[in-house]
Each structure stands twice: as structure tokens, then as C-alpha cells.
Tab-separated table of C-alpha atoms and ligand atoms in Angstrom:
chain	number	residue	atom	x	y	z
A	1	MET	CA	-20.829	-8.475	-8.763
A	2	ALA	CA	-18.667	-10.253	-11.092
A	3	ARG	CA	-16.947	-13.098	-9.540
A	4	ILE	CA	-13.282	-12.756	-8.679
A	5	GLU	CA	-10.613	-15.163	-10.046
A	6	ILE	CA	-8.027	-16.717	-7.990
A	7	VAL	CA	-4.780	-17.599	-9.689
A	8	PRO	CA	-2.065	-19.457	-8.168
A	9	SER	CA	1.535	-18.884	-8.853
A	10	ASP	CA	3.935	-21.842	-9.869
A	11	ALA	CA	5.371	-21.220	-5.997
A	12	PRO	CA	4.071	-23.278	-2.844
A	13	ILE	CA	2.537	-19.418	-1.957
A	14	GLY	CA	1.230	-15.989	-3.390
A	15	ALA	CA	-1.915	-16.265	-5.985
A	16	GLU	CA	-3.263	-13.198	-8.242
A	17	ILE	CA	-6.660	-11.372	-7.651
A	18	ARG	CA	-8.402	-11.027	-10.677
A	19	GLY	CA	-11.885	-8.617	-11.185
A	20	VAL	CA	-11.624	-6.823	-8.290
A	21	ASP	CA	-11.617	-2.950	-8.530
A	22	LEU	CA	-10.417	-1.718	-4.944
A	23	SER	CA	-11.159	1.805	-5.656
A	24	LYS	CA	-14.848	1.032	-6.471
A	25	GLY	CA	-15.861	-0.568	-3.135
A	26	ILE	CA	-16.330	-4.652	-2.586
A	27	ASP	CA	-19.106	-6.047	-1.626
A	28	ASP	CA	-18.748	-8.408	1.841
A	29	ALA	CA	-18.756	-11.757	0.342
A	30	THR	CA	-16.233	-10.281	-2.496
A	31	PHE	CA	-13.727	-8.686	0.885
A	32	ALA	CA	-14.581	-13.059	2.312
A	33	GLU	CA	-13.066	-14.351	-1.203
A	34	ILE	CA	-10.093	-12.009	-1.073
A	35	ASP	CA	-9.866	-12.677	2.880
A	36	GLU	CA	-9.673	-16.391	2.724
A	37	ALA	CA	-7.041	-16.351	-0.261
A	38	LEU	CA	-4.633	-14.902	2.044
A	39	SER	CA	-5.385	-17.363	4.677
A	40	GLU	CA	-4.493	-20.273	1.484
A	41	HIS	CA	-2.288	-18.562	-0.705
A	42	GLY	CA	0.636	-16.425	2.305
A	43	VAL	CA	0.676	-13.836	-0.419
A	44	ILE	CA	-2.206	-12.543	-2.526
A	45	PHE	CA	-1.970	-9.528	-4.836
A	46	LEU	CA	-4.203	-6.962	-7.566
A	47	SER	CA	-2.573	-5.531	-10.017
A	48	GLY	CA	-3.930	-2.156	-11.969
A	49	GLN	CA	-5.238	-0.805	-8.885
A	50	ARG	CA	-5.574	3.136	-8.336
A	51	VAL	CA	-6.682	3.389	-4.667
A	52	THR	CA	-5.804	6.842	-2.824
A	53	PRO	CA	-3.914	6.206	0.755
A	54	ALA	CA	-7.623	6.619	2.122
A	55	GLN	CA	-8.891	3.863	-0.104
A	56	GLN	CA	-5.934	1.465	1.113
A	57	VAL	CA	-6.395	2.435	4.496
A	58	ASP	CA	-10.762	1.922	4.772
A	59	PHE	CA	-9.404	-1.873	2.853
A	60	SER	CA	-7.047	-2.749	5.343
A	61	ARG	CA	-9.538	-2.238	8.079
A	62	ARG	CA	-11.740	-4.889	6.765
A	63	PHE	CA	-9.177	-7.168	7.795
A	64	GLY	CA	-8.353	-5.714	11.443
A	65	GLU	CA	-7.618	-3.079	13.744
A	66	LEU	CA	-4.520	-1.405	11.575
A	67	GLU	CA	-1.365	-0.800	13.504
A	68	VAL	CA	0.923	2.127	13.497
A	69	ASN	CA	4.782	1.567	12.304
A	70	ALA	CA	7.259	2.341	14.793
A	71	PHE	CA	9.043	3.884	12.219
A	72	SER	CA	5.846	6.377	12.502
A	73	LYS	CA	8.256	9.568	11.521
A	74	PHE	CA	7.697	8.368	7.665
A	75	ALA	CA	3.746	8.025	8.245
A	76	LEU	CA	1.457	10.199	5.925
A	77	GLU	CA	1.054	13.199	8.180
A	78	ASP	CA	-2.357	13.392	7.340
A	79	ASN	CA	-3.272	9.380	7.451
A	80	PRO	CA	-0.954	7.893	10.010
A	81	ALA	CA	-1.709	4.255	9.737
A	82	VAL	CA	0.122	4.585	6.052
A	83	LEU	CA	4.295	4.455	7.066
A	84	VAL	CA	6.059	5.736	3.221
A	85	VAL	CA	8.259	3.274	2.184
A	86	SER	CA	10.933	4.654	-0.617
A	87	ASN	CA	14.412	5.249	-1.315
A	88	ILE	CA	13.021	9.029	-3.236
A	89	LYS	CA	15.532	11.885	-1.221
A	90	LYS	CA	13.940	15.699	-1.028
A	91	ASP	CA	16.161	17.865	0.200
A	92	GLY	CA	19.004	15.601	0.607
A	93	LYS	CA	16.601	13.110	2.940
A	94	ASP	CA	14.907	10.591	2.754
A	95	ILE	CA	10.876	10.817	2.638
A	96	GLY	CA	10.334	7.240	3.754
A	97	TYR	CA	11.770	4.156	5.726
A	98	ALA	CA	14.724	3.594	2.967
A	99	ASP	CA	15.869	0.223	4.209
A	100	ALA	CA	12.149	-1.720	4.683
A	101	GLY	CA	12.124	-5.629	4.777
A	102	SER	CA	16.383	-5.767	4.244
A	103	HIS	CA	16.892	-8.525	5.324
A	104	TRP	CA	14.126	-12.489	5.655
A	105	HIS	CA	11.898	-11.475	8.262
A	106	THR	CA	8.097	-11.650	9.550
A	107	ASP	CA	7.173	-8.433	10.531
A	108	MET	CA	7.339	-7.872	14.293
A	109	SER	CA	7.756	-11.217	15.434
A	110	TYR	CA	9.121	-9.321	18.242
A	111	THR	CA	5.592	-8.011	19.837
A	112	ARG	CA	3.525	-10.024	21.597
A	113	THR	CA	0.980	-9.730	18.899
A	114	PRO	CA	2.877	-9.197	15.745
A	115	PRO	CA	0.847	-7.959	12.482
A	116	ARG	CA	-1.707	-10.359	10.579
A	117	LEU	CA	-0.651	-8.709	7.721
A	118	THR	CA	0.958	-5.896	5.459
A	119	MET	CA	0.118	-4.845	2.770
A	120	LEU	CA	2.379	-2.654	0.191
A	121	TYR	CA	0.364	-0.984	-2.818
A	122	ALA	CA	2.973	0.474	-5.393
A	123	VAL	CA	3.474	4.066	-6.419
A	124	GLU	CA	6.544	4.144	-7.914
A	125	VAL	CA	8.506	1.166	-9.256
A	126	PRO	CA	12.208	1.331	-11.034
A	127	LEU	CA	12.958	0.124	-13.726
A	128	LYS	CA	16.011	-1.555	-16.208
A	129	ASN	CA	15.685	-1.363	-19.656
A	130	GLY	CA	12.231	-1.806	-19.132
A	131	GLN	CA	12.578	-4.455	-16.007
A	132	PRO	CA	11.018	-3.702	-12.745
A	133	LEU	CA	13.898	-3.440	-9.934
A	134	GLY	CA	13.320	-3.668	-6.439
A	135	ASP	CA	11.449	-7.035	-5.945
A	136	THR	CA	9.932	-8.295	-2.718
A	137	TRP	CA	10.731	-12.050	-2.407
A	138	PHE	CA	8.463	-13.962	0.097
A	139	ALA	CA	9.285	-17.791	1.454
A	140	SER	CA	6.625	-20.265	2.235
A	141	ALA	CA	7.460	-21.035	6.417
A	142	CYS	CA	4.567	-23.709	6.118
A	143	ALA	CA	6.042	-25.606	3.463
A	144	ALA	CA	9.876	-25.908	5.122
A	145	TYR	CA	7.591	-27.014	7.791
A	146	GLU	CA	5.448	-29.074	6.406
A	147	ASP	CA	8.716	-30.732	4.583
A	148	LEU	CA	11.154	-30.754	7.592
A	149	PRO	CA	12.385	-34.580	8.450
A	150	PRO	CA	10.496	-36.286	11.442
A	151	ASP	CA	13.113	-36.228	13.590
A	152	LEU	CA	13.574	-32.234	13.223
A	153	LYS	CA	9.534	-32.054	13.535
A	154	LYS	CA	10.239	-34.007	16.527
A	155	LYS	CA	12.590	-32.029	18.197
A	156	ILE	CA	10.820	-29.078	17.877
A	157	ASP	CA	7.806	-29.332	18.791
A	158	GLY	CA	6.408	-27.494	21.419
A	159	LYS	CA	9.612	-25.793	21.437
A	160	ARG	CA	9.769	-21.742	22.434
A	161	ALA	CA	12.053	-19.568	20.766
A	162	VAL	CA	13.341	-15.932	22.122
A	163	HIS	CA	12.398	-12.702	19.601
A	164	ARG	CA	14.616	-9.716	20.287
A	165	PHE	CA	14.013	-6.066	18.641
A	166	ALA	CA	17.372	-5.252	19.893
A	167	ALA	CA	19.053	-7.914	17.853
A	168	LYS	CA	22.298	-7.119	17.600
A	169	GLU	CA	22.896	-9.048	13.931
A	170	ARG	CA	19.847	-8.710	11.982
A	171	GLY	CA	21.405	-9.402	8.846
A	172	VAL	CA	21.380	-6.209	7.645
A	173	LYS	CA	23.109	-3.522	5.279
A	174	LYS	CA	22.590	-0.432	7.201
A	175	PRO	CA	20.892	-1.065	10.731
A	176	VAL	CA	18.123	1.115	11.520
A	177	GLN	CA	19.184	3.138	14.497
A	178	LEU	CA	17.359	2.457	17.956
A	179	THR	CA	16.280	4.600	20.302
A	180	ALA	CA	16.904	3.805	23.975
A	181	ASP	CA	13.235	4.713	24.301
A	182	GLN	CA	12.331	2.208	21.010
A	183	ILE	CA	14.267	-0.943	22.818
A	184	ALA	CA	13.013	-0.090	26.717
A	185	LYS	CA	9.151	0.126	24.831
A	186	ASN	CA	9.737	-3.458	23.522
A	187	PRO	CA	11.262	-6.236	25.690
A	188	ASP	CA	12.315	-9.394	24.777
A	189	VAL	CA	9.133	-12.068	23.439
A	190	ILE	CA	8.372	-15.340	23.193
A	191	HIS	CA	6.562	-17.505	20.235
A	192	PRO	CA	6.456	-20.899	19.620
A	193	VAL	CA	9.542	-22.427	17.331
A	194	VAL	CA	6.076	-23.942	15.192
A	195	ARG	CA	3.096	-21.895	15.076
A	196	SER	CA	-0.755	-22.413	13.438
A	197	HIS	CA	-2.927	-20.617	11.081
A	198	PRO	CA	-5.052	-18.902	13.580
A	199	VAL	CA	-7.942	-19.181	11.127
A	200	THR	CA	-6.904	-22.319	9.413
A	201	ARG	CA	-4.136	-24.084	12.055
A	202	ARG	CA	-1.797	-25.008	8.838
A	203	LYS	CA	1.324	-25.642	10.794
A	204	ALA	CA	4.830	-22.757	10.301
A	205	LEU	CA	7.946	-22.199	10.973
A	206	TYR	CA	8.147	-18.987	12.924
A	207	VAL	CA	12.267	-18.400	13.710
A	208	ARG	CA	14.407	-16.085	11.914
A	209	LYS	CA	18.166	-16.172	12.409
A	210	GLY	CA	18.942	-12.616	13.897
A	211	GLU	CA	16.501	-11.955	15.610
A	212	CYS	CA	15.270	-15.215	17.770
A	213	ILE	CA	18.495	-15.090	19.931
A	214	ALA	CA	17.550	-18.714	21.942
A	215	ILE	CA	15.073	-21.229	22.772
A	216	GLU	CA	13.750	-21.480	26.216
A	217	ALA	CA	15.075	-24.887	28.291
A	218	MET	CA	18.496	-25.120	25.225
A	219	PRO	CA	21.909	-24.507	25.298
A	220	GLU	CA	23.038	-21.706	23.626
A	221	GLU	CA	25.598	-23.815	21.167
A	222	GLU	CA	22.448	-26.197	20.041
A	223	ALA	CA	19.644	-23.756	19.945
A	224	LEU	CA	21.401	-20.990	17.131
A	225	PRO	CA	22.458	-23.486	14.993
A	226	LEU	CA	18.945	-24.981	15.036
A	227	ILE	CA	17.676	-21.454	14.631
A	228	ALA	CA	20.189	-20.939	11.906
A	229	GLU	CA	19.627	-23.984	10.621
A	230	LEU	CA	15.416	-23.826	10.396
A	231	SER	CA	15.952	-20.619	8.546
A	232	ASP	CA	17.982	-21.472	6.064
A	233	ARG	CA	15.559	-23.717	5.793
A	234	ILE	CA	12.371	-21.454	5.327
A	235	THR	CA	14.049	-20.113	2.657
A	236	ARG	CA	15.383	-22.835	-0.276
A	237	PRO	CA	14.728	-21.484	-3.027
A	238	GLU	CA	11.991	-23.892	-3.711
A	239	TYR	CA	10.098	-22.198	-1.710
A	240	ILE	CA	10.298	-19.009	-3.572
A	241	TYR	CA	7.600	-16.324	-4.733
A	242	ARG	CA	9.503	-13.412	-6.134
A	243	HIS	CA	6.953	-10.713	-6.713
A	244	LYS	CA	7.640	-8.634	-9.805
A	245	TRP	CA	5.845	-4.677	-8.935
A	246	LYS	CA	3.947	-3.537	-11.425
A	247	VAL	CA	3.008	0.083	-10.591
A	248	GLY	CA	-0.697	0.136	-8.834
A	249	ASP	CA	0.050	-3.779	-7.482
A	250	LEU	CA	-1.426	-3.354	-3.862
A	251	LEU	CA	-0.383	-6.463	-2.415
A	252	MET	CA	-0.928	-8.364	0.715
A	253	TRP	CA	0.699	-11.108	3.159
A	254	ASP	CA	0.277	-13.146	5.179
A	255	ASN	CA	2.886	-13.021	8.593
A	256	ALA	CA	1.790	-16.255	10.487
A	257	LEU	CA	2.950	-18.366	7.040
A	258	VAL	CA	5.550	-16.354	4.965
A	259	GLN	CA	9.295	-14.409	5.948
A	260	HIS	CA	10.200	-12.385	3.754
A	261	TRP	CA	12.505	-9.848	1.998
A	262	ALA	CA	13.235	-7.111	-0.252
A	263	PRO	CA	16.729	-6.826	-1.613
A	264	ARG	CA	17.991	-3.283	-2.931
A	265	ASP	CA	18.811	-3.383	-6.533
A	266	TYR	CA	18.479	0.020	-7.210
A	267	GLU	CA	20.014	3.298	-5.901
A	268	TRP	CA	18.775	6.537	-5.601
A	269	PRO	CA	17.900	9.009	-7.948
A	270	ASP	CA	16.455	5.432	-9.119
A	271	ARG	CA	12.774	5.241	-7.425
A	272	ARG	CA	10.814	3.513	-5.199
A	273	LEU	CA	7.942	4.077	-3.875
A	274	MET	CA	5.273	2.228	-1.713
A	275	LEU	CA	2.729	3.409	0.580
A	276	ARG	CA	2.379	0.554	3.567
A	277	THR	CA	-0.713	-0.332	5.710
A	278	THR	CA	-0.700	-2.840	8.663
A	279	VAL	CA	-2.727	-4.732	10.500
A	280	ASN	CA	-2.884	-5.960	14.265
A	281	GLY	CA	-3.051	-9.543	14.887
A	282	SER	CA	-3.187	-12.149	17.793
A	283	VAL	CA	-0.877	-13.702	20.079
A	284	PRO	CA	0.832	-16.524	17.757
A	285	PHE	CA	0.395	-20.273	19.081
B	301	LIG	C1	8.774	-4.327	3.889
B	301	LIG	O1	9.365	-5.310	4.628
B	301	LIG	O2	7.759	-3.916	4.658
B	301	LIG	C2	8.972	-3.576	2.604
B	301	LIG	C3	8.965	-4.759	1.760
B	301	LIG	C4	9.566	-4.279	0.327
B	301	LIG	O3	9.534	-2.631	0.524
B	301	LIG	O4	9.336	-4.576	-0.752
């Protein structure tokens, strides 16, 4: 099998993997290189792919067990591990989850074991004057941690934040209407403010304003501004990799290293269609 090429972006995160055709399958050595590249670069993508939902699921499963998302009414009928992320309407109704990622966040930090990685396969990408719309932005929470002033690093050392599924202010344009059942099934969870990557042990900030509602043993008037400051540091321009989508891109991100945001700069009848799979993670430490 030909060796793959890993081409890092200009940002502190993000790399393109070249020389792989996922529809033909990959051997264990190639998979190991891709897996390692994800832990190193936080966001990786393979362009020009033509995969079926079943092939995406098979590839995703090599990274671990798959999650089924809370908003699973948008899962593919014959493949419930694949979530449709789309603004497309059929008979006046959304065919997919239209507002996914419309605020900065790391996936499902409100769960005890947030997903290790999330994967998107671009099926339709809106264009304006030949340029893609609907970019996804990624921020390096590890570079943001590493650049913190020493006194701030000391201040947050060993601290734990409370993450709330139903946090009121999620910074979204159209907040998702949660059912009482969804809220009851997702009690608050506590995670370290600085988490270590499960493979590399690299440290990263793991808080987000609007989703973290407190820091243990810290008064609210101190904790909320601190959460806001750390959140704003993560999304500074120097830590951003912005992905411009092409049909056939298959991209994944490591939720222990990056936060992401998908601003909606396109409107129906522009069409954007992504198929998303999510791989289980472990308890952050
Ligand atoms: C997501 O946050 O899962 C969706 C991101 C995107 O649609 O670009």
C-alpha cells in the first residue's frame, strides 16, 4: 500500500491526509497513521472521498464504539449511527439537524464520557460565486492552554467545572428546544478545567461559556468571568483552523483538543448536507 502524506495546515491544528481512498479500504498500518495524526493535529481531513454511509460507519468504528446522538430523529433510517446535519427542507420540514454547531463548543461535554471524535462527510456544500459557504471553524484548546500566563495556569490547576446540558445561554441563534426527558437524562457533570489528551497526555482547556455554569469551590462572580476569559482565549484568531468544504471531504476532530463552530452564512434554498458519525470517548482527566 502507498504511504500516506500528512500535510499540516498553517494553524496550530489541522492537517490534510493524502493518498488514501477509503472506499477501497485501508490496512491496519495506514489506519494507525491516521489515528496518530488525529491525536497530533486535532483536526484531519481526507478530500475526494466517495463513501457510502456504511463505509463511513465502518471507518468510524475503527476508532471506537459509535455514539447515537440525542437528536436522533435526524439519524439515517437504515443506519442510526449516521446523523444528517443539513439545512435542506423536504415538504417544508428539515431533513436534518439544521443548527448543529451554531455556537463554539466541544461535543457533548455535558456527558460523563464525551465523544473522542466527531466525523463529517460532505455530501453537498453551498457555493457563492464559486466559493464554498458554510465553513467550519476549529480552535486549538491546547495551544490556548500552553500560551496561558503562568499565574493563570496556576489558578486553574486542579480545578473542575460544571457542564450543563440545558445551560440557558448557549450563544445560539435558534436554541434547540429540549424536552423534559432529554434534560432529565442529562444531569450536570463535572470535568477538569484542563484536560489531558488520553493518548498523548497533551493538556488543553476544557471549558466553554454558556455550557459551563460553575467552577467547583469558586464563587460564581469569580467563576463565570474566568470561564468567559478562558473561552475567549481559546477562540483567538491565532488558534483557528477554518475548514473550507469541498464535496467528498471527510473530516474529523478530536474533542479533547479542539472546539468548533459552524456559522451559518448560507440560507435555504442553498443546500448543505453533511453526514456525521461520532465515536465514544472516556472520562476526561
Ligand atoms: C457539528 O457541530 O456537528 C456540525 C458542524 C458543521 O456542520 O460544520
